[in-house]
Amino acid sequence: MAKKKHEVARAIRVILLLWAVILLGGQSIMVAQEKLPVPAWSKETKEQKNKRMEWWTHDRFGMFIHWGLYALPARHEWVKHNEKMTNEQYQKYFDHFNPDLYQPKLWAARAKAAGMKYVTITTKHHEGFCLWDSKYTDYKSTNTPCHRDLIKELVDACRAEGLRVGFYYSLIDWHHPDFPYDNLHPEAPKDSATRAEANKHRDLKKYQQYMKNQLAELLTNYGQIDELFLDFSYEKDQYKMWDAEGLLQVVRRLQPQIIVDDRLGLGDDNPWGWDYKTPEQYMPVEWPRVNGEQVPWETCQTFSGSWGYHRDEASWKSVPQLVVLLIETVSKGGNLLLNVGPTARGEFDYRANDRLDGIAEWMSRHNRAIYGCTQAPQQFQKPDKCLLTYNPETKRLYVHVLDWPCCGGLPLPGFKGKFKYAQLLNDASEVRFNEDKDKDLVNLSIPVQKPNVAVPVIELFLE
Ligand code: GLC
């Protein structure tokens, strides 16, 4: 009876935890930590931090790549967890991993064509499989039928295209023998006493060292790495489990310029412990703030709900939806990291290519409404059914028209006397306008027919 009660309580805990994971889109769900002393090695002025992040804030748009053994089952990158597979059951994916069509040059070329400026790839996801030739494990691509260091090849291809490189590294590891059994581990014994007993044979210190060694390897052997996406903390005080401070010190020592996400679990009160916020799979209502101040942020988003290749997932976003996602992100001062989950043959799936082509088409004519842009100054309120982005250097304001009006006019309340010239961005055709005599209002004369682009943009040259 007591056991039953215990099991019910545990089930409720797991449901609550998973619910929180779903609600928060899987990102860090721990609450803010206490304020820790600022380590000497992390000291940096605000100006220095802005400088370090300058390229990133300018570029705005990157490609996320989730690739690993889970591309074979092709039913979500959490498949090992979802189906409670043992290492033994999962082994068949390792044995059959052979992406013979992998040509990273094609991936890099596609990212570049879509206007993405950096590529962040999973070097290791929660399953623990490593896509590079790590000397700290046998569980790596070079030991599968593929025999290739997939990371090295991608890094080279990105550099050749002038793209920056980011690494995603999972803090969670469902394969490493010293990673403790927790609520998410696929093989964790259900009963807590058995679990505690099993965890006595798992040495957390060894796992911490493993992470440090691997990150040191990744940040030493592959040249300059521009972004680091560590994933993720889900329990209170979990930063202790990762030895977050020790880990970050290794990272910063090896690559002082690197930009690190916020999922080590150091929390809002320790801003030295992260560079940017990572809202996942949702759009913040406004520019995210920490202690009242707007902070750098990058939202990561999928084409279709799963990060890893998912053959049967059908909820693919359309090209216009994705373009709006990018615009809205920039209109709130953020970056977009848009994910592709390549197949187990090593290709981008046709649906991903279709979306990337559509984005490329739009970006080829509209990218100056994205790069170097940010939220519009406060005096400009976004007109009905529009979004605004603004380039403070060139002093141009971009009106992204989400729903093209029917009758040849677009009213801009509050814009009187604020700009001197207007044009459609896709073809630089003049947009004439007149200012209202009485009210603070400008009427743009726009064509009745919507320009033949996913989202038309009007470029305003400010006074
Ligand atoms: C989550 C998920 C994961 C995905 C990641 C992307 O934390 O666990 O599968 O890699 O978010 O941000």
Tab-separated table of N, CA and C in Angstrom, residues 97-240:
chain	number	residue	atom	x	y	z
A	97	PHE	N	24.083	3.538	-38.256
A	97	PHE	CA	24.251	4.959	-38.583
A	97	PHE	C	25.235	5.105	-39.751
A	98	ASN	N	24.713	5.491	-40.900
A	98	ASN	CA	25.571	5.584	-42.082
A	98	ASN	C	25.056	6.641	-43.070
A	99	PRO	N	25.248	7.893	-42.718
A	99	PRO	CA	24.712	8.972	-43.558
A	99	PRO	C	25.541	9.156	-44.836
A	100	ASP	N	25.322	8.295	-45.773
A	100	ASP	CA	26.182	8.255	-46.963
A	100	ASP	C	25.973	9.447	-47.903
A	101	LEU	N	24.876	10.177	-47.712
A	101	LEU	CA	24.643	11.330	-48.598
A	101	LEU	C	25.049	12.659	-47.948
A	102	TYR	N	25.725	12.550	-46.828
A	102	TYR	CA	26.116	13.772	-46.099
A	102	TYR	C	27.135	14.585	-46.887
A	103	GLN	N	26.715	15.767	-47.290
A	103	GLN	CA	27.623	16.704	-47.958
A	103	GLN	C	27.453	18.059	-47.291
A	104	PRO	N	28.207	18.295	-46.236
A	104	PRO	CA	27.994	19.511	-45.448
A	104	PRO	C	28.084	20.795	-46.266
A	105	LYS	N	28.762	20.730	-47.405
A	105	LYS	CA	28.831	21.944	-48.240
A	105	LYS	C	27.436	22.338	-48.684
A	106	LEU	N	26.600	21.334	-48.948
A	106	LEU	CA	25.233	21.637	-49.367
A	106	LEU	C	24.441	22.271	-48.216
A	107	TRP	N	24.655	21.779	-47.013
A	107	TRP	CA	23.959	22.344	-45.854
A	107	TRP	C	24.363	23.810	-45.670
A	108	ALA	N	25.682	24.034	-45.724
A	108	ALA	CA	26.176	25.393	-45.504
A	108	ALA	C	25.656	26.324	-46.599
A	109	ALA	N	25.644	25.827	-47.825
A	109	ALA	CA	25.170	26.664	-48.934
A	109	ALA	C	23.691	27.012	-48.745
A	110	ARG	N	22.920	26.069	-48.252
A	110	ARG	CA	21.492	26.325	-48.030
A	110	ARG	C	21.277	27.341	-46.909
A	111	ALA	N	22.059	27.189	-45.851
A	111	ALA	CA	21.949	28.138	-44.730
A	111	ALA	C	22.277	29.532	-45.243
A	112	LYS	N	23.332	29.616	-46.003
A	112	LYS	CA	23.753	30.923	-46.507
A	112	LYS	C	22.681	31.517	-47.430
A	113	ALA	N	22.167	30.703	-48.325
A	113	ALA	CA	21.158	31.207	-49.259
A	113	ALA	C	19.929	31.711	-48.515
A	114	ALA	N	19.594	31.062	-47.400
A	114	ALA	CA	18.415	31.479	-46.638
A	114	ALA	C	18.689	32.744	-45.829
A	115	GLY	N	19.916	33.225	-45.886
A	115	GLY	CA	20.241	34.470	-45.185
A	115	GLY	C	20.702	34.236	-43.757
A	116	MET	N	20.899	32.963	-43.396
A	116	MET	CA	21.386	32.679	-42.044
A	116	MET	C	22.872	32.996	-41.992
A	117	LYS	N	23.306	33.494	-40.847
A	117	LYS	CA	24.697	33.935	-40.741
A	117	LYS	C	25.531	33.039	-39.850
A	118	TYR	N	24.872	32.158	-39.122
A	118	TYR	CA	25.617	31.203	-38.294
A	118	TYR	C	24.853	29.894	-38.229
A	119	VAL	N	25.627	28.839	-37.945
A	119	VAL	CA	25.053	27.491	-37.901
A	119	VAL	C	25.453	26.852	-36.573
A	120	THR	N	24.454	26.449	-35.808
A	120	THR	CA	24.721	25.832	-34.507
A	120	THR	C	24.265	24.380	-34.542
A	121	ILE	N	25.198	23.478	-34.386
A	121	ILE	CA	24.878	22.049	-34.526
A	121	ILE	C	25.019	21.287	-33.207
A	122	THR	N	24.185	20.274	-33.047
A	122	THR	CA	24.272	19.406	-31.870
A	122	THR	C	25.531	18.542	-31.994
A	123	THR	N	26.493	18.818	-31.151
A	123	THR	CA	27.677	17.952	-31.139
A	123	THR	C	27.345	16.662	-30.393
A	124	LYS	N	26.477	16.813	-29.389
A	124	LYS	CA	25.986	15.660	-28.614
A	124	LYS	C	24.619	16.041	-28.098
A	125	HIS	N	23.632	15.221	-28.331
A	125	HIS	CA	22.305	15.501	-27.759
A	125	HIS	C	22.096	14.625	-26.528
A	126	HIS	N	20.861	14.629	-25.973
A	126	HIS	CA	20.628	13.916	-24.704
A	126	HIS	C	20.952	12.426	-24.808
A	127	GLU	N	20.864	11.867	-25.992
A	127	GLU	CA	21.153	10.434	-26.169
A	127	GLU	C	22.631	10.115	-25.896
A	128	GLY	N	23.486	11.142	-25.893
A	128	GLY	CA	24.896	10.946	-25.534
A	128	GLY	C	25.835	10.654	-26.697
A	129	PHE	N	25.263	10.481	-27.894
A	129	PHE	CA	26.071	10.138	-29.070
A	129	PHE	C	26.832	11.367	-29.570
A	130	CYS	N	28.123	11.176	-29.845
A	130	CYS	CA	28.962	12.312	-30.242
A	130	CYS	C	29.228	12.304	-31.743
A	131	LEU	N	29.053	13.457	-32.355
A	131	LEU	CA	29.227	13.553	-33.806
A	131	LEU	C	30.663	13.893	-34.210
A	132	TRP	N	31.540	13.924	-33.212
A	132	TRP	CA	32.937	14.206	-33.544
A	132	TRP	C	33.816	13.110	-32.950
A	133	ASP	N	35.091	13.147	-33.336
A	133	ASP	CA	36.003	12.089	-32.934
A	133	ASP	C	36.569	12.386	-31.548
A	134	SER	N	35.710	12.258	-30.535
A	134	SER	CA	36.131	12.578	-29.169
A	134	SER	C	37.020	11.466	-28.621
A	135	LYS	N	38.086	11.880	-27.947
A	135	LYS	CA	38.934	10.816	-27.390
A	135	LYS	C	38.429	10.355	-26.028
A	136	TYR	N	37.334	10.928	-25.550
A	136	TYR	CA	36.827	10.559	-24.227
A	136	TYR	C	35.689	9.558	-24.255
A	137	THR	N	35.321	9.092	-25.448
A	137	THR	CA	34.242	8.108	-25.532
A	137	THR	C	34.386	7.265	-26.800
A	138	ASP	N	33.761	6.111	-26.755
A	138	ASP	CA	33.681	5.292	-27.971
A	138	ASP	C	32.351	5.518	-28.672
A	139	TYR	N	31.485	6.212	-27.983
A	139	TYR	CA	30.126	6.389	-28.489
A	139	TYR	C	30.102	7.599	-29.433
A	140	LYS	N	30.670	7.397	-30.603
A	140	LYS	CA	30.897	8.535	-31.498
A	140	LYS	C	30.804	8.090	-32.949
A	141	SER	N	30.603	9.067	-33.820
A	141	SER	CA	30.358	8.792	-35.236
A	141	SER	C	31.490	8.002	-35.904
A	142	THR	N	32.715	8.262	-35.464
A	142	THR	CA	33.838	7.579	-36.117
A	142	THR	C	33.837	6.074	-35.850
A	143	ASN	N	33.073	5.646	-34.855
A	143	ASN	CA	32.982	4.201	-34.582
A	143	ASN	C	31.740	3.554	-35.198
A	144	THR	N	30.959	4.317	-35.908
A	144	THR	CA	29.783	3.753	-36.588
A	144	THR	C	30.182	3.449	-38.034
A	145	PRO	N	29.279	2.831	-38.794
A	145	PRO	CA	29.621	2.561	-40.207
A	145	PRO	C	29.969	3.841	-40.979
A	146	CYS	N	29.670	4.988	-40.435
A	146	CYS	CA	29.949	6.229	-41.162
A	146	CYS	C	31.419	6.643	-41.081
A	147	HIS	N	32.058	6.344	-39.945
A	147	HIS	CA	33.501	6.584	-39.774
A	147	HIS	C	33.964	8.009	-40.055
A	148	ARG	N	33.096	8.996	-39.887
A	148	ARG	CA	33.536	10.362	-40.204
A	148	ARG	C	33.380	11.282	-39.000
A	149	ASP	N	34.257	12.274	-38.917
A	149	ASP	CA	34.076	13.334	-37.932
A	149	ASP	C	33.133	14.346	-38.577
A	150	LEU	N	31.869	14.223	-38.243
A	150	LEU	CA	30.836	15.008	-38.929
A	150	LEU	C	30.924	16.490	-38.571
A	151	ILE	N	31.389	16.742	-37.367
A	151	ILE	CA	31.501	18.134	-36.919
A	151	ILE	C	32.614	18.849	-37.689
A	152	LYS	N	33.740	18.178	-37.769
A	152	LYS	CA	34.884	18.792	-38.473
A	152	LYS	C	34.478	19.179	-39.901
A	153	GLU	N	33.805	18.261	-40.569
A	153	GLU	CA	33.419	18.537	-41.961
A	153	GLU	C	32.447	19.702	-42.063
A	154	LEU	N	31.524	19.775	-41.111
A	154	LEU	CA	30.546	20.869	-41.166
A	154	LEU	C	31.212	22.210	-40.858
A	155	VAL	N	32.073	22.190	-39.858
A	155	VAL	CA	32.776	23.422	-39.490
A	155	VAL	C	33.547	23.962	-40.701
A	156	ASP	N	34.250	23.081	-41.386
A	156	ASP	CA	35.014	23.513	-42.567
A	156	ASP	C	34.086	24.087	-43.636
A	157	ALA	N	32.978	23.394	-43.855
A	157	ALA	CA	32.047	23.843	-44.894
A	157	ALA	C	31.455	25.216	-44.540
A	158	CYS	N	31.124	25.414	-43.274
A	158	CYS	CA	30.548	26.705	-42.852
A	158	CYS	C	31.565	27.820	-43.050
A	159	ARG	N	32.795	27.552	-42.605
A	159	ARG	CA	33.831	28.587	-42.739
A	159	ARG	C	34.015	28.960	-44.209
A	160	ALA	N	33.993	27.958	-45.075
A	160	ALA	CA	34.189	28.231	-46.504
A	160	ALA	C	33.084	29.141	-47.046
A	161	GLU	N	31.905	29.065	-46.437
A	161	GLU	CA	30.786	29.918	-46.879
A	161	GLU	C	30.731	31.237	-46.123
A	162	GLY	N	31.679	31.434	-45.196
A	162	GLY	CA	31.686	32.667	-44.418
A	162	GLY	C	30.639	32.670	-43.306
A	163	LEU	N	30.213	31.476	-42.894
A	163	LEU	CA	29.236	31.399	-41.802
A	163	LEU	C	29.957	31.180	-40.479
A	164	ARG	N	29.404	31.751	-39.430
A	164	ARG	CA	29.970	31.486	-38.114
A	164	ARG	C	29.459	30.150	-37.602
A	165	VAL	N	30.169	29.620	-36.588
A	165	VAL	CA	29.839	28.271	-36.117
A	165	VAL	C	29.466	28.281	-34.648
A	166	GLY	N	28.385	27.582	-34.331
A	166	GLY	CA	27.993	27.404	-32.937
A	166	GLY	C	27.897	25.921	-32.619
A	167	PHE	N	28.180	25.585	-31.350
A	167	PHE	CA	28.027	24.194	-30.910
A	167	PHE	C	26.930	24.105	-29.859
A	168	TYR	N	26.054	23.142	-30.055
A	168	TYR	CA	25.097	22.757	-29.018
A	168	TYR	C	25.733	21.578	-28.305
A	169	TYR	N	25.666	21.550	-26.975
A	169	TYR	CA	26.191	20.415	-26.219
A	169	TYR	C	25.197	20.095	-25.112
A	170	SER	N	24.738	18.855	-25.086
A	170	SER	CA	23.756	18.466	-24.076
A	170	SER	C	24.427	18.179	-22.740
A	171	LEU	N	23.926	18.827	-21.703
A	171	LEU	CA	24.420	18.548	-20.347
A	171	LEU	C	23.877	17.195	-19.895
A	172	ILE	N	22.678	16.916	-20.351
A	172	ILE	CA	22.026	15.629	-20.064
A	172	ILE	C	22.702	14.556	-20.921
A	173	ASP	N	22.845	13.355	-20.373
A	173	ASP	CA	23.478	12.293	-21.154
A	173	ASP	C	22.891	10.940	-20.757
A	174	TRP	N	22.090	10.382	-21.626
A	174	TRP	CA	21.407	9.122	-21.319
A	174	TRP	C	22.217	7.891	-21.693
A	175	HIS	N	23.488	8.107	-21.976
A	175	HIS	CA	24.337	6.960	-22.297
A	175	HIS	C	25.512	6.841	-21.343
A	176	HIS	N	25.996	7.959	-20.861
A	176	HIS	CA	27.194	7.933	-20.022
A	176	HIS	C	26.922	7.188	-18.707
A	177	PRO	N	27.815	6.252	-18.343
A	177	PRO	CA	27.554	5.423	-17.153
A	177	PRO	C	27.591	6.191	-15.831
A	178	ASP	N	28.101	7.411	-15.841
A	178	ASP	CA	28.151	8.174	-14.599
A	178	ASP	C	27.112	9.297	-14.526
A	179	PHE	N	26.312	9.409	-15.563
A	179	PHE	CA	25.236	10.407	-15.486
A	179	PHE	C	24.145	9.849	-14.571
A	180	PRO	N	23.815	10.580	-13.495
A	180	PRO	CA	22.876	10.018	-12.507
A	180	PRO	C	21.483	9.762	-13.086
A	181	TYR	N	20.869	8.713	-12.608
A	181	TYR	CA	19.462	8.475	-12.948
A	181	TYR	C	18.617	9.580	-12.328
A	182	ASP	N	17.797	10.193	-13.152
A	182	ASP	CA	16.897	11.235	-12.645
A	182	ASP	C	15.523	10.994	-13.252
A	183	ASN	N	14.656	11.959	-13.103
A	183	ASN	CA	13.279	11.752	-13.589
A	183	ASN	C	13.175	11.613	-15.096
A	184	LEU	N	14.158	12.123	-15.814
A	184	LEU	CA	14.059	12.087	-17.270
A	184	LEU	C	14.808	10.910	-17.893
A	185	HIS	N	15.689	10.313	-17.136
A	185	HIS	CA	16.536	9.252	-17.695
A	185	HIS	C	15.686	8.048	-18.119
A	186	PRO	N	15.848	7.595	-19.379
A	186	PRO	CA	15.007	6.496	-19.873
A	186	PRO	C	15.163	5.200	-19.083
A	187	GLU	N	16.337	5.013	-18.491
A	187	GLU	CA	16.580	3.747	-17.800
A	187	GLU	C	16.511	3.878	-16.276
A	188	ALA	N	16.037	5.012	-15.795
A	188	ALA	CA	16.026	5.208	-14.340
A	188	ALA	C	15.077	4.217	-13.663
A	189	PRO	N	15.553	3.534	-12.630
A	189	PRO	CA	14.636	2.660	-11.888
A	189	PRO	C	13.474	3.490	-11.343
A	190	LYS	N	12.287	2.930	-11.416
A	190	LYS	CA	11.088	3.683	-11.009
A	190	LYS	C	11.078	3.955	-9.519
A	191	ASP	N	11.421	2.938	-8.797
A	191	ASP	CA	11.340	3.050	-7.345
A	191	ASP	C	12.527	3.865	-6.810
A	192	SER	N	12.241	4.825	-5.937
A	192	SER	CA	13.296	5.776	-5.588
A	192	SER	C	14.419	5.131	-4.767
A	193	ALA	N	14.073	4.127	-3.949
A	193	ALA	CA	15.136	3.479	-3.166
A	193	ALA	C	16.096	2.740	-4.110
A	194	THR	N	15.528	2.056	-5.092
A	194	THR	CA	16.374	1.333	-6.055
A	194	THR	C	17.205	2.329	-6.854
A	195	ARG	N	16.564	3.430	-7.176
A	195	ARG	CA	17.283	4.449	-7.951
A	195	ARG	C	18.461	5.008	-7.152
A	196	ALA	N	18.177	5.329	-5.888
A	196	ALA	CA	19.246	5.877	-5.045
A	196	ALA	C	20.403	4.872	-4.955
A	197	GLU	N	20.045	3.623	-4.812
A	197	GLU	CA	21.062	2.568	-4.718
A	197	GLU	C	21.886	2.522	-6.020
A	198	ALA	N	21.164	2.563	-7.160
A	198	ALA	CA	21.843	2.501	-8.462
A	198	ALA	C	22.745	3.718	-8.653
A	199	ASN	N	22.302	4.852	-8.153
A	199	ASN	CA	23.101	6.078	-8.326
A	199	ASN	C	24.389	6.057	-7.505
A	200	LYS	N	24.424	5.172	-6.502
A	200	LYS	CA	25.675	5.060	-5.731
A	200	LYS	C	26.822	4.575	-6.622
A	201	HIS	N	26.450	3.894	-7.696
A	201	HIS	CA	27.499	3.389	-8.599
A	201	HIS	C	27.773	4.353	-9.753
A	202	ARG	N	27.174	5.513	-9.682
A	202	ARG	CA	27.391	6.513	-10.734
A	202	ARG	C	28.140	7.682	-10.102
A	203	ASP	N	29.243	8.021	-10.695
A	203	ASP	CA	30.115	9.006	-10.070
A	203	ASP	C	29.978	10.356	-10.785
A	204	LEU	N	29.203	11.237	-10.167
A	204	LEU	CA	28.917	12.528	-10.788
A	204	LEU	C	30.194	13.313	-11.118
A	205	LYS	N	31.175	13.190	-10.223
A	205	LYS	CA	32.439	13.916	-10.459
A	205	LYS	C	33.051	13.495	-11.795
A	206	LYS	N	32.951	12.209	-12.077
A	206	LYS	CA	33.525	11.717	-13.334
A	206	LYS	C	32.763	12.301	-14.519
A	207	TYR	N	31.456	12.361	-14.378
A	207	TYR	CA	30.663	12.923	-15.473
A	207	TYR	C	30.981	14.412	-15.664
A	208	GLN	N	31.148	15.121	-14.573
A	208	GLN	CA	31.507	16.546	-14.680
A	208	GLN	C	32.826	16.712	-15.433
A	209	GLN	N	33.752	15.838	-15.096
A	209	GLN	CA	35.052	15.923	-15.764
A	209	GLN	C	34.928	15.581	-17.253
A	210	TYR	N	34.075	14.618	-17.536
A	210	TYR	CA	33.827	14.217	-18.932
A	210	TYR	C	33.332	15.414	-19.736
A	211	MET	N	32.368	16.145	-19.171
A	211	MET	CA	31.841	17.319	-19.886
A	211	MET	C	32.937	18.357	-20.118
A	212	LYS	N	33.726	18.581	-19.071
A	212	LYS	CA	34.804	19.580	-19.220
A	212	LYS	C	35.788	19.131	-20.297
A	213	ASN	N	36.137	17.865	-20.253
A	213	ASN	CA	37.094	17.355	-21.245
A	213	ASN	C	36.537	17.506	-22.660
A	214	GLN	N	35.293	17.130	-22.816
A	214	GLN	CA	34.717	17.186	-24.163
A	214	GLN	C	34.577	18.623	-24.651
A	215	LEU	N	34.152	19.499	-23.754
A	215	LEU	CA	34.013	20.893	-24.194
A	215	LEU	C	35.383	21.476	-24.526
A	216	ALA	N	36.373	21.115	-23.714
A	216	ALA	CA	37.735	21.599	-23.997
A	216	ALA	C	38.179	21.097	-25.376
A	217	GLU	N	37.855	19.867	-25.662
A	217	GLU	CA	38.205	19.269	-26.960
A	217	GLU	C	37.512	20.040	-28.096
A	218	LEU	N	36.227	20.254	-27.929
A	218	LEU	CA	35.455	20.938	-28.973
A	218	LEU	C	35.907	22.383	-29.156
A	219	LEU	N	36.354	22.975	-28.050
A	219	LEU	CA	36.718	24.392	-28.133
A	219	LEU	C	38.210	24.585	-28.391
A	220	THR	N	38.898	23.482	-28.614
A	220	THR	CA	40.331	23.572	-28.930
A	220	THR	C	40.603	23.134	-30.366
A	221	ASN	N	39.904	22.085	-30.796
A	221	ASN	CA	40.292	21.451	-32.070
A	221	ASN	C	39.553	21.952	-33.303
A	222	TYR	N	38.633	22.865	-33.143
A	222	TYR	CA	37.805	23.241	-34.295
A	222	TYR	C	37.837	24.745	-34.604
A	223	GLY	N	38.896	25.391	-34.165
A	223	GLY	CA	39.018	26.821	-34.457
A	223	GLY	C	38.056	27.654	-33.621
A	224	GLN	N	37.796	28.855	-34.085
A	224	GLN	CA	36.942	29.760	-33.304
A	224	GLN	C	35.486	29.296	-33.344
A	225	ILE	N	34.909	29.142	-32.159
A	225	ILE	CA	33.495	28.771	-32.067
A	225	ILE	C	32.759	29.990	-31.528
A	226	ASP	N	31.692	30.359	-32.204
A	226	ASP	CA	31.076	31.653	-31.914
A	226	ASP	C	29.924	31.600	-30.920
A	227	GLU	N	29.220	30.476	-30.908
A	227	GLU	CA	28.092	30.366	-29.973
A	227	GLU	C	28.166	29.002	-29.288
A	228	LEU	N	27.786	28.978	-28.010
A	228	LEU	CA	27.709	27.696	-27.302
A	228	LEU	C	26.331	27.560	-26.674
A	229	PHE	N	25.645	26.474	-27.036
A	229	PHE	CA	24.276	26.257	-26.571
A	229	PHE	C	24.296	25.024	-25.666
A	230	LEU	N	24.367	25.268	-24.351
A	230	LEU	CA	24.379	24.167	-23.391
A	230	LEU	C	22.944	23.872	-22.988
A	231	ASP	N	22.587	22.583	-22.919
A	231	ASP	CA	21.173	22.233	-22.760
A	231	ASP	C	21.005	21.049	-21.834
A	232	PHE	N	20.200	21.050	-20.820
A	232	PHE	CA	19.548	22.139	-20.171
A	232	PHE	C	19.350	21.808	-18.703
A	233	SER	N	18.949	22.774	-17.900
A	233	SER	CA	18.731	22.559	-16.464
A	233	SER	C	17.240	22.484	-16.193
A	234	TYR	N	16.813	21.513	-15.431
A	234	TYR	CA	15.380	21.318	-15.222
A	234	TYR	C	15.022	21.072	-13.770
A	235	GLU	N	16.033	21.096	-12.914
A	235	GLU	CA	15.731	20.918	-11.499
A	235	GLU	C	16.355	22.060	-10.719
A	236	LYS	N	15.782	22.322	-9.563
A	236	LYS	CA	16.295	23.429	-8.776
A	236	LYS	C	17.765	23.164	-8.408
A	237	ASP	N	18.541	24.221	-8.458
A	237	ASP	CA	19.962	24.145	-8.093
A	237	ASP	C	20.781	23.179	-8.938
A	238	GLN	N	20.312	22.920	-10.143
A	238	GLN	CA	21.005	21.931	-10.957
A	238	GLN	C	22.377	22.424	-11.435
A	239	TYR	N	22.581	23.735	-11.339
A	239	TYR	CA	23.889	24.251	-11.742
A	239	TYR	C	25.001	23.559	-10.955
A	240	LYS	N	24.644	23.118	-9.734
A	240	LYS	CA	25.655	22.431	-8.911
A	240	LYS	C	26.011	21.092	-9.541
